[in-house]
CSV table of C-alpha atoms in Angstrom, one decimal:
chain,number,residue,atom,x,y,z
N,21,GLU,CA,164.4,63.1,169.6
N,22,THR,CA,161.2,65.3,169.5
N,23,GLU,CA,162.5,67.9,168.3
N,24,THR,CA,164.5,66.0,165.7
N,25,LYS,CA,161.0,64.5,164.9
N,26,TYR,CA,159.2,67.1,164.4
N,27,VAL,CA,162.1,69.0,162.0
N,28,PHE,CA,161.7,65.6,160.4
N,29,VAL,CA,158.4,66.2,159.6
N,30,ALA,CA,158.1,70.3,159.0
N,31,ALA,CA,160.7,69.4,156.4
N,32,SER,CA,158.9,67.0,154.8
N,33,VAL,CA,155.4,69.2,154.2
N,34,LEU,CA,157.6,71.7,152.8
N,35,ILE,CA,159.3,69.4,151.0
N,36,ILE,CA,156.2,68.4,149.8
N,37,GLY,CA,154.2,71.5,149.4
N,38,LEU,CA,157.6,73.0,147.3
N,39,THR,CA,157.0,69.6,145.4
N,40,VAL,CA,152.7,70.6,144.9
N,41,VAL,CA,153.1,74.6,144.2
N,42,GLY,CA,156.0,73.3,141.6
N,43,TYR,CA,153.9,70.7,139.7
N,44,LEU,CA,151.0,73.5,139.9
N,45,PHE,CA,153.6,76.3,138.6
N,46,ILE,CA,154.6,73.6,135.9
N,47,ARG,CA,151.0,72.3,134.6
N,48,ASN,CA,149.7,75.8,134.6
N,49,GLN,CA,152.8,76.8,132.6
N,50,LYS,CA,152.3,73.6,129.9
N,51,GLN,CA,148.0,75.4,129.9
N,52,THR,CA,149.3,78.8,129.2
N,53,LYS,CA,151.6,77.6,125.7
N,54,ARG,CA,149.4,75.0,125.4
N,55,LEU,CA,146.0,77.9,124.8
N,56,LYS,CA,148.5,79.7,123.4
N,57,GLU,CA,149.4,77.4,120.0
N,58,GLN,CA,145.7,77.0,119.8
N,59,LYS,CA,145.6,80.4,119.6
N,60,GLU,CA,147.8,80.9,117.1
N,61,GLU,CA,147.0,77.8,114.6
N,62,LEU,CA,143.2,79.1,114.9
N,63,GLY,CA,144.3,82.9,114.2
N,64,GLN,CA,146.4,81.0,110.7
N,65,LEU,CA,143.3,78.4,109.8
N,66,ASN,CA,141.4,81.3,109.9
N,67,GLN,CA,144.0,84.0,107.7
N,68,VAL,CA,144.2,80.3,105.3
N,69,LYS,CA,140.0,80.6,105.4
N,70,ASP,CA,139.9,84.4,104.8
N,71,ARG,CA,143.0,84.3,101.9
N,72,PHE,CA,140.8,80.8,100.4
N,73,PHE,CA,137.6,82.8,99.8
N,74,SER,CA,139.0,85.9,98.8
N,75,ILE,CA,141.0,83.5,95.3
N,76,ILE,CA,138.0,81.8,95.1
N,77,SER,CA,135.1,85.3,95.4
N,78,HIS,CA,137.7,86.5,92.7
N,79,ASP,CA,138.2,83.5,90.5
N,80,LEU,CA,133.9,83.0,90.5
N,81,ARG,CA,133.7,87.2,89.0
N,82,ASN,CA,136.3,86.2,86.3
N,83,ASN,CA,133.7,84.2,85.1
N,84,LEU,CA,130.8,85.5,85.9
N,85,THR,CA,131.6,88.4,84.0
N,86,THR,CA,133.1,86.4,81.2
N,87,MET,CA,129.9,84.5,80.7
N,88,LYS,CA,127.9,87.9,81.2
N,89,LEU,CA,129.8,89.3,77.9
N,90,TYR,CA,128.6,87.0,75.5
N,91,PHE,CA,125.3,87.0,76.9
N,92,ASP,CA,125.6,90.8,76.4
N,93,LEU,CA,126.7,90.1,72.7
N,94,ILE,CA,124.1,87.5,71.8
N,95,SER,CA,121.2,89.0,73.2
N,96,ASN,CA,122.8,92.2,71.0
N,97,PRO,CA,120.2,92.0,68.1
N,98,ASP,CA,123.4,93.3,65.5
N,99,TYR,CA,124.8,89.9,66.8
N,100,LYS,CA,125.8,87.8,63.6
N,101,PRO,CA,128.5,84.6,65.0
N,102,ASP,CA,130.8,84.3,62.9
N,103,GLU,CA,134.1,81.7,63.7
N,104,ASP,CA,135.1,84.3,66.5
N,105,ALA,CA,131.8,83.3,68.4
N,106,LYS,CA,132.2,79.5,68.0
N,107,GLU,CA,135.8,79.7,69.6
N,108,PHE,CA,134.2,82.6,72.6
N,109,SER,CA,131.8,80.0,72.8
N,110,LYS,CA,134.0,77.2,73.6
N,111,GLN,CA,135.3,79.6,76.4
N,112,ILE,CA,132.5,80.2,77.8
N,113,SER,CA,132.0,76.6,78.3
N,114,SER,CA,135.4,76.4,79.9
N,115,SER,CA,134.2,79.1,82.1
N,116,VAL,CA,131.3,77.0,83.2
N,117,GLU,CA,132.9,74.4,83.8
N,118,ASN,CA,135.3,76.2,86.1
N,119,THR,CA,132.4,77.6,88.0
N,120,ILE,CA,131.1,74.1,88.8
N,121,ASP,CA,135.3,73.0,90.1
N,122,LEU,CA,135.2,76.6,92.1
N,123,LEU,CA,131.9,76.1,93.8
N,124,GLU,CA,133.0,72.7,94.3
N,125,ASN,CA,136.4,73.1,95.9
N,126,LEU,CA,134.6,76.0,98.2
N,127,LEU,CA,132.4,73.1,99.6
N,128,VAL,CA,135.2,70.7,99.8
N,129,TRP,CA,136.2,74.0,102.4
N,130,ALA,CA,133.2,74.3,103.9
N,131,GLN,CA,133.2,70.6,105.4
N,132,ALA,CA,136.7,70.6,105.6
N,133,GLN,CA,136.5,73.5,108.5
N,134,ILE,CA,133.9,71.3,109.5
N,135,LYS,CA,135.3,68.0,110.3
N,136,GLY,CA,139.0,69.7,110.1
N,137,ILE,CA,141.6,70.1,107.3
N,138,ASP,CA,142.0,67.0,105.2
N,139,VAL,CA,145.5,67.2,103.2
N,140,LYS,CA,145.6,63.9,100.9
N,141,PRO,CA,149.3,64.9,99.3
N,142,GLN,CA,150.4,62.5,96.8
N,143,THR,CA,152.4,62.6,93.5
N,144,LEU,CA,151.6,65.5,91.2
N,145,ASP,CA,152.7,66.1,87.7
N,146,VAL,CA,153.3,70.1,87.6
N,147,HIS,CA,153.2,70.4,83.3
N,148,ALA,CA,150.0,68.4,83.3
N,149,LEU,CA,148.6,71.0,86.9
N,150,VAL,CA,149.9,74.1,84.6
N,151,VAL,CA,147.7,72.8,81.8
N,152,ASP,CA,144.5,72.4,83.5
N,153,ASN,CA,144.2,75.9,85.1
N,154,ILE,CA,145.8,77.6,81.4
N,155,ALA,CA,142.5,76.1,80.0
N,156,LEU,CA,140.5,77.0,82.9
N,157,LEU,CA,141.6,80.6,82.9
N,158,GLY,CA,141.5,81.1,79.4
N,159,GLY,CA,138.1,83.0,79.0
N,160,SER,CA,139.6,85.8,81.0
N,161,ALA,CA,142.5,85.5,79.1
N,162,HIS,CA,140.5,86.1,75.9
N,163,GLN,CA,138.5,88.7,77.1
N,164,LYS,CA,142.0,90.8,77.6
N,165,GLY,CA,143.3,89.1,74.4
N,166,ILE,CA,146.5,88.0,76.3
N,167,GLU,CA,148.1,84.7,75.7
N,168,LEU,CA,149.2,81.8,78.5
N,169,ILE,CA,152.2,80.1,77.3
N,170,ASN,CA,153.0,76.9,79.3
N,171,GLU,CA,156.8,76.5,79.8
N,172,THR,CA,157.4,74.2,82.4
N,173,SER,CA,158.9,71.0,82.3
N,174,SER,CA,156.9,67.0,83.6
N,175,PHE,CA,158.5,67.7,87.5
N,176,THR,CA,157.0,65.7,89.8
N,177,ILE,CA,156.0,66.9,93.4
N,178,TRP,CA,154.3,65.5,96.4
N,179,ALA,CA,151.5,67.4,97.2
N,180,ASP,CA,147.7,67.6,97.6
N,181,GLU,CA,146.6,68.6,94.7
N,182,ASP,CA,143.8,70.8,95.2
N,183,MET,CA,146.0,73.1,97.7
N,184,MET,CA,148.2,73.2,94.7
N,185,ASN,CA,145.6,73.8,91.7
N,186,LEU,CA,144.0,76.5,94.3
N,187,VAL,CA,148.0,78.0,94.5
N,188,ILE,CA,148.6,77.7,90.3
N,189,ARG,CA,145.0,79.4,89.6
N,190,ASN,CA,146.0,82.2,92.3
N,191,LEU,CA,149.3,82.5,90.1
N,192,ILE,CA,147.9,83.1,87.0
N,193,SER,CA,144.9,85.1,86.9
N,194,ASN,CA,146.9,87.3,89.2
N,195,ALA,CA,149.4,87.8,86.3
N,196,ILE,CA,146.8,88.1,84.1
N,197,LYS,CA,145.3,91.0,86.1
N,198,PHE,CA,148.0,92.6,86.1
N,199,THR,CA,149.4,92.3,82.3
N,200,GLN,CA,149.0,94.7,79.8
N,201,HIS,CA,145.9,94.3,76.9
N,202,GLY,CA,148.0,92.3,74.2
N,203,GLY,CA,150.4,90.5,76.3
N,204,LYS,CA,152.1,87.1,77.6
N,205,VAL,CA,151.6,85.4,80.4
N,206,THR,CA,153.9,82.4,81.1
N,207,VAL,CA,154.1,79.9,83.4
N,208,ARG,CA,157.8,78.1,84.7
N,209,ALA,CA,158.9,76.1,86.8
N,210,TYR,CA,162.7,74.9,88.4
N,211,GLN,CA,163.9,72.7,91.0
N,212,VAL,CA,166.6,74.9,93.6
N,213,GLU,CA,167.9,73.1,95.7
N,214,GLY,CA,165.6,69.9,96.1
N,215,LYS,CA,162.0,72.3,95.5
N,216,ILE,CA,160.2,73.3,93.0
N,217,ASN,CA,159.8,77.4,92.4
N,218,ILE,CA,156.7,77.6,89.5
C-alpha cells in the first residue's frame, strides 16, 4: 500500500512536471511567434515609410524644379511676358499649392509614425481624385509638353483619401517621367471582379 502511494505521488509529480514544462514550452513558442510577427510588421512599416519619403521627395523635387525654371525665366533681362507666361504662372501657382499639400502629407505621416498609422477609409470618387492629381502635376507635364488625359469613369471606392492620392500621384508622376517630350499620359479605370484597376 505504501509503495502504491509512492508510485501515485511520483506519477502525480511527473504529470505536474510535464504539464508545467508543456505550458512553458507553448508559452515560449507563442512569445517567439509574436516577436517574429512584430519584427515582420516593423519591417513592412519601415518599407512603407521609405517608399513614402521617396515619393514625397520625388514630387517635391519636381515642383521645386518647375518653380526654379519659372524664376529663371522671369529673371532673364530679355524676358518679355506673353500669353504663354500667364498660363505658366497658373502652373506655378498650382505647383506651389501642390508643394504645400505634400508638406502637409509629410507632417501627417510623421504624426502617424509617432501615434500609429490611422487609416480613415471613406467613399471616394475615382474620377474626382484623378482630376485633382492631374491638376497638381500639370506643371511637371507642361515642362515636357505632355498632355494629361483623364478617361476614368465615376467609380466609387472605399479607401483612405490620403493614401489614394499618394498612389495616384505616384502613378501619374512616373508616367510623366517615362513619357517622351510631346507625348500623352492617359489615366483609365475599369472594374475587374469587384475591384477597380487604375
